[in-house]
Amino acid sequence: MNVIVIGAGILGSVISYYLSIRGANVTLIEKNEPGDGASQVSFAWINSRDKHPSEYHELNRKSVDMWSGLNNRLGNKIGLKTGGEIRWTITDSGAVNLNKSVHLLQSTGYPVFLIDKSELQSLEPNLISEPLTAASYSPNEMTVEPVRVIQECINLAGKSSNFELITGTEVKGFVLEKNSHIKSLITSSGEMECDYIISAVGADTTDLLSDYEVNIPRLYSPGATFFTEPVDNIFTTVSAMHSPRDRKDVLMNIRQLLDGTVQIHMGTDKFPSTSDLKYSDENVVELATQYIPSLRGTKIVEKKQALRPMPIDGQSVIGFSEKLDNLYIIMTHSGVTLAPLIGEIASIEILEGARVDFLSNFRPGRFI
């Protein structure tokens, strides 16, 4: 079976890895270089927190539980950091909202706990969290480094003769048979025949498929992130910190990579700042030192920006097109969290012909 995967972000790379180890002939096509899109901007926080409705929460939760297995498969080389996530509030109304959120998550069995000031300081003694009206800790949440995941998936898939990576090649469209089956891809390097096509092109999904009456509408959701020079460990326990969501100014998400680089993610996914990069390097570091004083004087060495793949209803798109019978479509937010699950499921549905029941609410056909 010959499968072409379009897009070498984290989803396309993980799917290609799963398909190749199960014997499919896989060609992974990327218009730039692997990981050049939204994957390099992602905060890469592996979680199922505040994800609604319940079906979407459970989808993410299943995948959270699969990350340790994928980490083992990839040789523990992907920068997976355990230790959980911490956050707190600074107002009474913020505390009420955090308490409600935690209790709702706990009712589903999700491991998240309200903690007091002393418990927070025990977890992270160097973190400034004043004032504090409430705090929570999610011990099972993790972070990972998407670029490392992509590299390892491609490296391991590339050890077999049934995998090929083609970069610098853009997919322009499809050649159809009987208007419902893709015979070949039209690329900037010529036509390529295949049995199945997986579209994992993120925010480009809508434009790529619109000429074929495949409707996958998306929201405009820009993301930006800053990377510092490597520094000593900034956290004692956790893998990620979220600044108070009840602040009236800038919201920040902070994590640290294996090499000591600190990643500072501005804004939120629901309300992204379209001007995240307006902040000077000094502004970003100064804002971060409100919480982590040891970052004072640290230099920003890189800024990255990309469009996040956000379906218009906020829910994942996973599965075969109802218009083109050999086209498998993936567009989703939380792509890092969902990568192991989607990789596993896509390989099962394509290679085995199965249909996974719990994906019924996430199929592309809902937009017809």
mmCIF file of C-alpha atoms in Angstrom:
data_model
loop_
_atom_site.group_PDB
_atom_site.id
_atom_site.type_symbol
_atom_site.label_atom_id
_atom_site.label_comp_id
_atom_site.label_asym_id
_atom_site.label_seq_id
_atom_site.Cartn_x
_atom_site.Cartn_y
_atom_site.Cartn_z
ATOM 1 C CA MET A 1 0.000 0.000 0.000
ATOM 2 C CA ASN A 2 1.370 3.404 -1.014
ATOM 3 C CA VAL A 3 0.456 6.295 1.281
ATOM 4 C CA ILE A 4 1.423 9.925 0.789
ATOM 5 C CA VAL A 5 1.392 12.136 3.871
ATOM 6 C CA ILE A 6 1.291 15.859 3.164
ATOM 7 C CA GLY A 7 2.872 17.985 5.886
ATOM 8 C CA ALA A 8 5.873 17.161 8.081
ATOM 9 C CA GLY A 9 4.709 18.786 11.271
ATOM 10 C CA ILE A 10 4.292 16.731 14.423
ATOM 11 C CA LEU A 11 1.082 15.052 13.236
ATOM 12 C CA GLY A 12 2.304 14.185 9.755
ATOM 13 C CA SER A 13 5.602 12.885 11.116
ATOM 14 C CA VAL A 14 4.061 10.750 13.868
ATOM 15 C CA ILE A 15 1.505 9.303 11.447
ATOM 16 C CA SER A 16 4.254 8.527 8.927
ATOM 17 C CA TYR A 17 6.211 6.741 11.640
ATOM 18 C CA TYR A 18 3.248 4.561 12.671
ATOM 19 C CA LEU A 19 2.399 3.714 9.056
ATOM 20 C CA SER A 20 5.978 2.860 8.121
ATOM 21 C CA ILE A 21 6.591 0.513 11.056
ATOM 22 C CA ARG A 22 3.408 -1.325 10.059
ATOM 23 C CA GLY A 23 4.683 -1.957 6.571
ATOM 24 C CA ALA A 24 3.060 0.728 4.433
ATOM 25 C CA ASN A 25 5.089 2.454 1.735
ATOM 26 C CA VAL A 26 5.095 6.030 3.006
ATOM 27 C CA THR A 27 6.106 9.243 1.271
ATOM 28 C CA LEU A 28 6.138 12.302 3.525
ATOM 29 C CA ILE A 29 5.993 15.570 1.573
ATOM 30 C CA GLU A 30 6.827 18.962 3.085
ATOM 31 C CA LYS A 31 6.818 22.272 1.227
ATOM 32 C CA ASN A 32 9.559 23.681 3.450
ATOM 33 C CA GLU A 33 11.512 21.715 6.056
ATOM 34 C CA PRO A 34 10.095 19.373 8.733
ATOM 35 C CA GLY A 35 8.671 21.275 11.688
ATOM 36 C CA ASP A 36 8.660 24.688 10.005
ATOM 37 C CA GLY A 37 4.968 25.374 10.674
ATOM 38 C CA ALA A 38 2.843 25.553 13.812
ATOM 39 C CA SER A 39 4.802 22.741 15.490
ATOM 40 C CA GLN A 40 7.775 25.025 16.112
ATOM 41 C CA VAL A 41 5.549 27.637 17.764
ATOM 42 C CA SER A 42 3.523 25.271 19.943
ATOM 43 C CA PHE A 43 3.882 25.516 23.704
ATOM 44 C CA ALA A 44 3.677 21.701 23.537
ATOM 45 C CA TRP A 45 1.838 21.330 26.829
ATOM 46 C CA ILE A 46 0.387 17.810 26.962
ATOM 47 C CA ASN A 47 -2.937 18.025 28.773
ATOM 48 C CA SER A 48 -6.697 17.640 28.722
ATOM 49 C CA ARG A 49 -7.516 20.627 30.860
ATOM 50 C CA ASP A 50 -10.486 22.888 30.115
ATOM 51 C CA LYS A 51 -11.253 21.061 26.872
ATOM 52 C CA HIS A 52 -14.943 20.888 26.098
ATOM 53 C CA PRO A 53 -17.268 19.130 25.435
ATOM 54 C CA SER A 54 -16.653 15.898 27.325
ATOM 55 C CA GLU A 55 -15.909 13.926 24.135
ATOM 56 C CA TYR A 56 -13.063 16.305 23.298
ATOM 57 C CA HIS A 57 -11.758 16.133 26.862
ATOM 58 C CA GLU A 58 -11.719 12.326 26.697
ATOM 59 C CA LEU A 59 -10.040 12.345 23.283
ATOM 60 C CA ASN A 60 -7.187 14.439 24.650
ATOM 61 C CA ARG A 61 -7.042 12.447 27.861
ATOM 62 C CA LYS A 62 -6.620 9.173 25.970
ATOM 63 C CA SER A 63 -3.694 10.680 24.108
ATOM 64 C CA VAL A 64 -2.056 12.119 27.238
ATOM 65 C CA ASP A 65 -1.883 8.552 28.540
ATOM 66 C CA MET A 66 -0.128 7.414 25.347
ATOM 67 C CA TRP A 67 2.795 9.826 25.465
ATOM 68 C CA SER A 68 5.054 7.766 27.717
ATOM 69 C CA GLY A 69 4.704 4.848 25.310
ATOM 70 C CA LEU A 70 5.585 6.986 22.296
ATOM 71 C CA ASN A 71 8.521 8.425 24.217
ATOM 72 C CA ASN A 72 9.827 4.893 24.797
ATOM 73 C CA ARG A 73 9.333 3.981 21.134
ATOM 74 C CA LEU A 74 11.348 7.032 20.099
ATOM 75 C CA GLY A 75 14.232 6.211 22.410
ATOM 76 C CA ASN A 76 13.566 8.805 25.127
ATOM 77 C CA LYS A 77 15.071 11.485 22.877
ATOM 78 C CA ILE A 78 12.125 13.841 22.460
ATOM 79 C CA GLY A 79 12.466 16.161 25.447
ATOM 80 C CA LEU A 80 9.472 14.752 27.322
ATOM 81 C CA LYS A 81 9.314 16.451 30.707
ATOM 82 C CA THR A 82 7.017 15.220 33.446
ATOM 83 C CA GLY A 83 6.251 16.982 36.717
ATOM 84 C CA GLY A 84 2.914 18.581 35.987
ATOM 85 C CA GLU A 85 1.562 22.105 35.559
ATOM 86 C CA ILE A 86 0.973 24.868 38.073
ATOM 87 C CA ARG A 87 -1.191 28.008 38.017
ATOM 88 C CA TRP A 88 -2.772 30.440 40.438
ATOM 89 C CA THR A 89 -5.135 33.399 40.648
ATOM 90 C CA ILE A 90 -4.783 36.892 42.089
ATOM 91 C CA THR A 91 -8.414 37.965 42.537
ATOM 92 C CA ASP A 92 -11.414 36.632 44.430
ATOM 93 C CA SER A 93 -13.394 36.172 41.223
ATOM 94 C CA GLY A 94 -10.451 34.363 39.660
ATOM 95 C CA ALA A 95 -10.322 32.024 42.654
ATOM 96 C CA VAL A 96 -14.012 31.204 42.251
ATOM 97 C CA ASN A 97 -13.486 30.358 38.577
ATOM 98 C CA LEU A 98 -10.407 28.232 39.275
ATOM 99 C CA ASN A 99 -12.238 26.317 42.001
ATOM 100 C CA LYS A 100 -15.139 25.606 39.633
ATOM 101 C CA SER A 101 -12.778 24.462 36.894
ATOM 102 C CA VAL A 102 -10.855 22.135 39.208
ATOM 103 C CA HIS A 103 -14.007 20.612 40.693
ATOM 104 C CA LEU A 104 -15.443 20.011 37.207
ATOM 105 C CA LEU A 105 -12.247 18.263 36.117
ATOM 106 C CA GLN A 106 -12.153 16.207 39.303
ATOM 107 C CA SER A 107 -15.710 15.029 38.642
ATOM 108 C CA THR A 108 -14.370 13.339 35.482
ATOM 109 C CA GLY A 109 -11.539 11.722 37.432
ATOM 110 C CA TYR A 110 -8.927 14.069 35.980
ATOM 111 C CA PRO A 111 -5.917 14.433 38.317
ATOM 112 C CA VAL A 112 -5.826 18.110 39.301
ATOM 113 C CA PHE A 113 -5.749 19.497 42.834
ATOM 114 C CA LEU A 114 -6.294 22.764 44.615
ATOM 115 C CA ILE A 115 -3.213 23.682 46.637
ATOM 116 C CA ASP A 116 -2.473 26.385 49.170
ATOM 117 C CA LYS A 117 0.407 28.848 49.225
ATOM 118 C CA SER A 118 2.721 26.628 51.252
ATOM 119 C CA GLU A 119 2.139 23.684 48.911
ATOM 120 C CA LEU A 120 2.842 25.855 45.892
ATOM 121 C CA GLN A 121 6.060 27.114 47.475
ATOM 122 C CA SER A 122 7.067 23.556 48.289
ATOM 123 C CA LEU A 123 6.643 22.600 44.628
ATOM 124 C CA GLU A 124 8.318 25.735 43.274
ATOM 125 C CA PRO A 125 10.245 27.636 45.972
ATOM 126 C CA ASN A 126 11.721 30.134 43.494
ATOM 127 C CA LEU A 127 8.423 31.157 41.945
ATOM 128 C CA ILE A 128 6.863 34.506 42.866
ATOM 129 C CA SER A 129 3.115 34.008 43.166
ATOM 130 C CA GLU A 130 2.050 37.079 45.120
ATOM 131 C CA PRO A 131 -0.740 37.912 45.542
ATOM 132 C CA LEU A 132 -2.407 34.493 45.597
ATOM 133 C CA THR A 133 -6.098 33.769 46.076
ATOM 134 C CA ALA A 134 -6.131 30.164 44.797
ATOM 135 C CA ALA A 135 -3.799 27.723 43.057
ATOM 136 C CA SER A 136 -3.914 24.355 41.339
ATOM 137 C CA TYR A 137 -1.490 21.596 40.436
ATOM 138 C CA SER A 138 -1.950 19.007 37.670
ATOM 139 C CA PRO A 139 0.705 16.339 38.337
ATOM 140 C CA ASN A 140 0.170 14.202 35.227
ATOM 141 C CA GLU A 141 0.600 16.944 32.652
ATOM 142 C CA MET A 142 3.808 17.133 30.631
ATOM 143 C CA THR A 143 5.667 19.048 27.956
ATOM 144 C CA VAL A 144 7.608 17.791 24.958
ATOM 145 C CA GLU A 145 9.772 19.255 22.195
ATOM 146 C CA PRO A 146 7.912 18.899 18.874
ATOM 147 C CA VAL A 147 10.984 19.393 16.701
ATOM 148 C CA ARG A 148 12.718 16.501 18.484
ATOM 149 C CA VAL A 149 9.620 14.324 18.039
ATOM 150 C CA ILE A 150 9.554 15.116 14.330
ATOM 151 C CA GLN A 151 13.259 14.385 13.932
ATOM 152 C CA GLU A 152 13.070 11.046 15.738
ATOM 153 C CA CYS A 153 9.959 9.903 13.855
ATOM 154 C CA ILE A 154 11.631 10.687 10.540
ATOM 155 C CA ASN A 155 14.937 9.137 11.620
ATOM 156 C CA LEU A 156 13.326 5.877 12.737
ATOM 157 C CA ALA A 157 10.975 5.661 9.757
ATOM 158 C CA GLY A 158 13.932 6.373 7.488
ATOM 159 C CA LYS A 159 15.726 3.237 8.652
ATOM 160 C CA SER A 160 13.336 1.174 6.557
ATOM 161 C CA SER A 161 13.274 1.066 2.764
ATOM 162 C CA ASN A 162 9.534 1.816 2.677
ATOM 163 C CA PHE A 163 9.831 5.464 3.793
ATOM 164 C CA GLU A 164 10.818 8.561 1.837
ATOM 165 C CA LEU A 165 10.933 12.205 2.914
ATOM 166 C CA ILE A 166 10.594 14.842 0.201
ATOM 167 C CA THR A 167 11.157 18.463 1.228
ATOM 168 C CA GLY A 168 10.882 21.723 -0.691
ATOM 169 C CA THR A 169 7.914 20.338 -2.613
ATOM 170 C CA GLU A 170 4.474 21.915 -2.525
ATOM 171 C CA VAL A 171 1.256 20.037 -3.229
ATOM 172 C CA LYS A 172 -0.765 22.061 -5.742
ATOM 173 C CA GLY A 173 -3.802 19.809 -6.096
ATOM 174 C CA PHE A 174 -5.125 16.389 -7.072
ATOM 175 C CA VAL A 175 -5.879 14.427 -10.229
ATOM 176 C CA LEU A 176 -9.271 12.773 -9.740
ATOM 177 C CA GLU A 177 -10.921 9.634 -11.072
ATOM 178 C CA LYS A 178 -14.729 9.677 -11.320
ATOM 179 C CA ASN A 179 -14.667 12.907 -9.253
ATOM 180 C CA SER A 180 -14.477 10.981 -5.987
ATOM 181 C CA HIS A 181 -11.092 9.242 -5.956
ATOM 182 C CA ILE A 182 -7.625 10.781 -6.001
ATOM 183 C CA LYS A 183 -5.428 9.139 -8.628
ATOM 184 C CA SER A 184 -2.360 11.293 -8.033
ATOM 185 C CA LEU A 185 -1.041 14.448 -6.439
ATOM 186 C CA ILE A 186 0.011 17.467 -8.457
ATOM 187 C CA THR A 187 3.162 18.861 -6.864
ATOM 188 C CA SER A 188 5.731 21.500 -7.704
ATOM 189 C CA SER A 189 7.990 18.595 -8.757
ATOM 190 C CA GLY A 190 5.432 16.714 -10.858
ATOM 191 C CA GLU A 191 2.652 14.166 -10.361
ATOM 192 C CA MET A 192 2.817 11.399 -7.740
ATOM 193 C CA GLU A 193 0.485 8.387 -7.724
ATOM 194 C CA CYS A 194 -0.730 6.798 -4.499
ATOM 195 C CA ASP A 195 -3.370 4.613 -2.871
ATOM 196 C CA TYR A 196 -4.152 6.925 0.051
ATOM 197 C CA ILE A 197 -3.427 10.544 0.896
ATOM 198 C CA ILE A 198 -3.253 11.979 4.377
ATOM 199 C CA SER A 199 -3.618 15.739 4.605
ATOM 200 C CA ALA A 200 -1.792 17.003 7.697
ATOM 201 C CA VAL A 201 -1.089 20.538 6.520
ATOM 202 C CA GLY A 202 -2.496 22.371 9.523
ATOM 203 C CA ALA A 203 -3.907 25.817 8.816
ATOM 204 C CA ASP A 204 -3.404 25.268 5.058
ATOM 205 C CA THR A 205 -6.055 22.520 5.048
ATOM 206 C CA THR A 206 -8.933 24.823 4.139
ATOM 207 C CA ASP A 207 -7.217 26.292 1.079
ATOM 208 C CA LEU A 208 -5.773 22.978 -0.152
ATOM 209 C CA LEU A 209 -9.137 21.204 -0.184
ATOM 210 C CA SER A 210 -11.610 23.965 -1.054
ATOM 211 C CA ASP A 211 -11.325 23.442 -4.844
ATOM 212 C CA TYR A 212 -12.631 19.892 -4.393
ATOM 213 C CA GLU A 213 -15.773 20.825 -2.441
ATOM 214 C CA VAL A 214 -14.211 19.557 0.772
ATOM 215 C CA ASN A 215 -15.203 22.129 3.359
ATOM 216 C CA ILE A 216 -12.997 22.355 6.466
ATOM 217 C CA PRO A 217 -13.520 25.891 7.809
ATOM 218 C CA ARG A 218 -11.051 27.313 10.305
ATOM 219 C CA LEU A 219 -10.599 30.223 12.654
ATOM 220 C CA TYR A 220 -7.816 32.767 12.271
ATOM 221 C CA SER A 221 -5.589 31.846 15.217
ATOM 222 C CA PRO A 222 -2.039 33.239 15.161
ATOM 223 C CA GLY A 223 0.501 32.042 17.674
ATOM 224 C CA ALA A 224 3.815 33.524 18.770
ATOM 225 C CA THR A 225 6.521 32.368 21.097
ATOM 226 C CA PHE A 226 9.913 33.573 22.334
ATOM 227 C CA PHE A 227 13.012 31.528 23.106
ATOM 228 C CA THR A 228 15.820 32.599 25.440
ATOM 229 C CA GLU A 229 19.451 31.653 25.605
ATOM 230 C CA PRO A 230 20.047 28.507 27.713
ATOM 231 C CA VAL A 231 19.933 29.101 31.474
ATOM 232 C CA ASP A 232 20.070 27.007 34.639
ATOM 233 C CA ASN A 233 16.934 25.139 35.712
ATOM 234 C CA ILE A 234 14.090 27.537 36.453
ATOM 235 C CA PHE A 235 11.680 24.969 37.913
ATOM 236 C CA THR A 236 12.114 22.545 40.793
ATOM 237 C CA THR A 237 9.165 20.251 40.057
ATOM 238 C CA VAL A 238 6.808 21.254 37.270
ATOM 239 C CA SER A 239 7.227 21.148 33.513
ATOM 240 C CA ALA A 240 5.031 24.182 32.784
ATOM 241 C CA MET A 241 3.686 27.304 34.443
ATOM 242 C CA HIS A 242 0.721 29.445 33.443
ATOM 243 C CA SER A 243 0.493 32.992 34.747
ATOM 244 C CA PRO A 244 -2.745 34.108 36.465
ATOM 245 C CA ARG A 245 -5.635 34.040 33.991
ATOM 246 C CA ASP A 246 -7.416 36.780 35.915
ATOM 247 C CA ARG A 247 -4.731 39.366 35.207
ATOM 248 C CA LYS A 248 -5.845 42.286 33.071
ATOM 249 C CA ASP A 249 -2.623 42.596 31.100
ATOM 250 C CA VAL A 250 -0.331 40.062 29.442
ATOM 251 C CA LEU A 251 -0.834 36.327 29.929
ATOM 252 C CA MET A 252 2.278 34.155 29.808
ATOM 253 C CA ASN A 253 3.037 30.448 29.620
ATOM 254 C CA ILE A 254 6.565 29.406 30.557
ATOM 255 C CA ARG A 255 8.478 26.152 30.144
ATOM 256 C CA GLN A 256 12.100 25.022 29.741
ATOM 257 C CA LEU A 257 13.633 22.811 27.064
ATOM 258 C CA LEU A 258 16.248 20.106 27.530
ATOM 259 C CA ASP A 259 19.129 22.384 26.553
ATOM 260 C CA GLY A 260 18.126 25.049 29.085
ATOM 261 C CA THR A 261 16.299 27.301 26.631
ATOM 262 C CA VAL A 262 13.235 28.934 28.181
ATOM 263 C CA GLN A 263 10.143 29.155 25.987
ATOM 264 C CA ILE A 264 7.797 32.049 26.720
ATOM 265 C CA HIS A 265 4.423 31.797 25.038
ATOM 266 C CA MET A 266 2.266 34.926 24.983
ATOM 267 C CA GLY A 267 -1.528 35.170 25.022
ATOM 268 C CA THR A 268 -3.919 32.217 25.107
ATOM 269 C CA ASP A 269 -5.308 29.818 22.557
ATOM 270 C CA LYS A 270 -8.858 31.075 22.913
ATOM 271 C CA PHE A 271 -7.883 34.735 22.821
ATOM 272 C CA PRO A 272 -4.569 34.927 20.964
ATOM 273 C CA SER A 273 -2.757 38.210 20.803
ATOM 274 C CA THR A 274 -2.366 39.131 17.142
ATOM 275 C CA SER A 275 0.458 41.444 18.174
ATOM 276 C CA ASP A 276 2.447 39.114 20.405
ATOM 277 C CA LEU A 277 5.654 40.083 18.646
ATOM 278 C CA LYS A 278 5.124 43.794 19.364
ATOM 279 C CA TYR A 279 6.872 43.281 22.689
ATOM 280 C CA SER A 280 10.570 43.987 22.730
ATOM 281 C CA ASP A 281 12.918 41.306 23.973
ATOM 282 C CA GLU A 282 13.452 43.325 27.126
ATOM 283 C CA ASN A 283 9.682 43.634 27.691
ATOM 284 C CA VAL A 284 9.195 39.884 27.443
ATOM 285 C CA VAL A 285 12.011 39.069 29.852
ATOM 286 C CA GLU A 286 10.901 41.762 32.288
ATOM 287 C CA LEU A 287 7.357 40.392 32.285
ATOM 288 C CA ALA A 288 8.666 36.872 32.912
ATOM 289 C CA THR A 289 10.825 37.997 35.844
ATOM 290 C CA GLN A 290 7.630 38.951 37.701
ATOM 291 C CA TYR A 291 7.277 35.227 38.275
ATOM 292 C CA ILE A 292 10.815 33.881 37.845
ATOM 293 C CA PRO A 293 13.383 36.426 39.111
ATOM 294 C CA SER A 294 16.348 34.339 37.952
ATOM 295 C CA LEU A 295 15.462 35.214 34.352
ATOM 296 C CA ARG A 296 16.484 38.839 34.846
ATOM 297 C CA GLY A 297 19.084 39.790 32.258
ATOM 298 C CA THR A 298 18.437 36.699 30.121
ATOM 299 C CA LYS A 299 18.496 37.345 26.371
ATOM 300 C CA ILE A 300 15.815 36.429 23.865
ATOM 301 C CA VAL A 301 17.563 34.732 20.942
ATOM 302 C CA GLU A 302 14.642 33.721 18.724
ATOM 303 C CA LYS A 303 11.027 34.652 17.996
ATOM 304 C CA LYS A 304 8.653 32.457 16.015
ATOM 305 C CA GLN A 305 5.153 32.973 14.682
ATOM 306 C CA ALA A 306 2.683 30.778 12.791
ATOM 307 C CA LEU A 307 -1.017 30.189 12.216
ATOM 308 C CA ARG A 308 -2.467 27.512 14.461
ATOM 309 C CA PRO A 309 -4.733 24.890 12.860
ATOM 310 C CA MET A 310 -7.998 25.741 14.593
ATOM 311 C CA PRO A 311 -11.214 24.273 13.093
ATOM 312 C CA ILE A 312 -14.053 26.760 13.255
ATOM 313 C CA ASP A 313 -15.885 24.822 15.983
ATOM 314 C CA GLY A 314 -12.701 24.248 17.997
ATOM 315 C CA GLN A 315 -12.982 20.466 17.648
ATOM 316 C CA SER A 316 -10.583 18.065 15.933
ATOM 317 C CA VAL A 317 -11.087 16.978 12.331
ATOM 318 C CA ILE A 318 -9.929 13.360 11.915
ATOM 319 C CA GLY A 319 -10.933 10.867 9.257
ATOM 320 C CA PHE A 320 -11.808 10.106 5.662
ATOM 321 C CA SER A 321 -13.381 12.725 3.450
ATOM 322 C CA GLU A 322 -16.952 12.035 2.368
ATOM 323 C CA LYS A 323 -16.177 13.618 -1.022
ATOM 324 C CA LEU A 324 -12.857 11.931 -1.865
ATOM 325 C CA ASP A 325 -12.804 8.328 -0.712
ATOM 326 C CA ASN A 326 -9.031 7.884 -0.326
ATOM 327 C CA LEU A 327 -8.322 11.224 1.356
ATOM 328 C CA TYR A 328 -7.767 11.159 5.126
ATOM 329 C CA ILE A 329 -7.975 14.606 6.701
ATOM 330 C CA ILE A 330 -6.446 15.831 9.924
ATOM 331 C CA MET A 331 -6.755 19.371 11.215
ATOM 332 C CA THR A 332 -6.778 20.042 14.922
ATOM 333 C CA HIS A 333 -5.736 22.297 17.692
ATOM 334 C CA SER A 334 -3.848 20.516 20.516
ATOM 335 C CA GLY A 335 -1.950 18.610 17.849
ATOM 336 C CA VAL A 336 0.956 17.915 20.193
ATOM 337 C CA THR A 337 -1.261 16.410 22.883
ATOM 338 C CA LEU A 338 -3.182 14.380 20.301
ATOM 339 C CA ALA A 339 -0.235 13.180 18.192
ATOM 340 C CA PRO A 340 0.157 9.643 19.651
ATOM 341 C CA LEU A 341 -3.567 8.921 19.498
ATOM 342 C CA ILE A 342 -4.037 10.287 15.989
ATOM 343 C CA GLY A 343 -0.949 8.466 14.737
ATOM 344 C CA GLU A 344 -2.240 5.170 16.107
ATOM 345 C CA ILE A 345 -5.813 5.652 14.922
ATOM 346 C CA ALA A 346 -4.941 6.896 11.435
ATOM 347 C CA SER A 347 -2.738 3.858 10.841
ATOM 348 C CA ILE A 348 -5.502 1.511 12.040
ATOM 349 C CA GLU A 349 -8.226 3.130 9.946
ATOM 350 C CA ILE A 350 -6.111 3.296 6.778
ATOM 351 C CA LEU A 351 -4.271 -0.021 6.947
ATOM 352 C CA GLU A 352 -6.962 -2.157 8.595
ATOM 353 C CA GLY A 353 -10.087 -0.551 7.189
ATOM 354 C CA ALA A 354 -11.513 -0.153 10.693
ATOM 355 C CA ARG A 355 -13.556 2.803 11.895
ATOM 356 C CA VAL A 356 -12.971 3.973 15.450
ATOM 357 C CA ASP A 357 -16.316 4.663 17.098
ATOM 358 C CA PHE A 358 -15.247 7.365 19.547
ATOM 359 C CA LEU A 359 -14.217 9.619 16.640
ATOM 360 C CA SER A 360 -17.782 9.926 15.345
ATOM 361 C CA ASN A 361 -18.102 13.546 16.514
ATOM 362 C CA PHE A 362 -14.785 14.537 14.941
ATOM 363 C CA ARG A 363 -15.262 13.415 11.347
ATOM 364 C CA PRO A 364 -14.794 15.857 8.430
ATOM 365 C CA GLY A 365 -18.329 15.181 7.196
ATOM 366 C CA ARG A 366 -19.851 17.348 9.923
ATOM 367 C CA PHE A 367 -19.090 20.456 7.817
ATOM 368 C CA ILE A 368 -20.971 19.299 4.704
#
